[in-house]
């Protein structure tokens, strides 16, 4: 039995590594790779087909791969009327990796450098999912004169965790790297996808993508997502959150907080601060700032893309 298991794992590892190598060699990079900080390249996809308005910059949540694929259901219809750009953080999607700490400031300055390196003109409306909300807040603090607005897609906000979470050692990593690295290398993640298909536990498919795009998106998660860097990002989450507590977006920057009803209910169940109030606390005092709640999960951009796009259109029309 042991010999059979070892043989199967050997076959799985060989097939997985070969498939990854072939897939990466054929990988179609939709945007451009821009050098940042003199040592790594970040992926920026942009469309500049409209004049006179802001550029919508899309930022993804933690561990979710490429913003190009994960947020396509939102940015693609908006690109019909607005300039857009998607940015993959270092270690994510099509971007290279880095050894730099995942502090708010490091990530925000990398995003800024990537946008400027790709020639993406501002002002920017930052559209951020999940942890991207923290990075966007720091970006707006550092480069306020380049930011024309913020849209949160069930975005993280400082003060969102229960008080006890901010006590003790805040630098614990996610513990993902050793285990998931082995599972990915040996092909266990590939086998799990083969068994469960779109309902994969580790790398679920985005139903808004076609089959070829799903394959590319999955390959990026299975072969390119830097799990060591992701662990470091997890270790910085509470520290990044704490560093922004008490801050809110400047009153000159209109904000739209699109929240997911399932998240509102879940944080209440787990005794965390009220999700709506946490976002009201960081929303700017601009007269057009709004907080809206839509039916759906934390992946609200996949659950209700049409409604999300509609809310963003209304927001942009009111703030122009």
Phi, psi and omega in degrees: 000317180297318180297321179295315180298314180298319180296317180296319178295324177296317178296315180300317180297314181297314180297317181297314181295321178294316180296320178297315181298316180295316181297315180294325179294331181263000186301127180265111180275113187286333182249216178235154179259117187251129180288130176234144175059019175069009184216346183217159181245137177249144180273126176232121173252132182218153171228121179239081185245004184228151181238154174090356181236178179283167173259127177276122182250120187260128182235135187266170178276178188294128173072016188258009173088225187268130176298331180303314180276313188295329183251015185298326180297343179256312185290327185297311178293328179290333180294347177292335185233349184224152169291139181225160172210142171244141183235127174265122176301159173300137183089354184243154170052232182272354185284158171288177178253181183206164175257000182287144180299149183269050175286158177309314186294317180298313182294316181297318180290328176294317177300315180298314180296321180294316180298314180292322179296329179273359180072025179278116186279144173269187001289160185252140163255112183278124180245106192235131174262140171050235185300340176302338178297322178293317180294323179293322178298318179293319178302314181294330177289316184284326187230050186302328181287351179254000185251124181256354180174169177220136173236120177261129176257085188050047189284154173293149179218143181300139181087012185280341184270161176297146184310321182296337180292339182268010180255155178078207182284116182264006186252022179288133180277180186280349180068017184274327194304303185299315185290307184293329177299316179295315181296321178291316183297320184277357177088007181295323179295322178293317179296319180298321178293321179299323181284312188262349177060227183297339181266025178311136181290316187273319183227073182295149183281147173276113185293348181275354180262154173281175187299318180295319179293322177298320179296317179295315180299316180295318180300319179300320179289324183280331188242336189246330181302121184280102184291329177296316178293324178297319175300319179294322178297319177299320181293339180266350188303305183294324177293321177294320177299310183298323182295338182257357183299138182090350180267157172216164179296144179302145183299339179282350182253107178294145183230142173236116178257107177264111184255156180259131182301322180295325177290318177305316181287322183294316182293329176294318181296325182268011175071025178269164178304148182305125186296322180291315182293324178300320181281329174296327182291333181256347177298147181286165179270016175299140184299339180263005179289140182217154171237121180233150179240130180242151176293130179150180182263187178302336176270053186298331179292340175261327183284323184221057185300320181297317179292320179299313179300318179299317179296319180293320178300314179299316181298314182293323178296323182283336186256000179288000000 
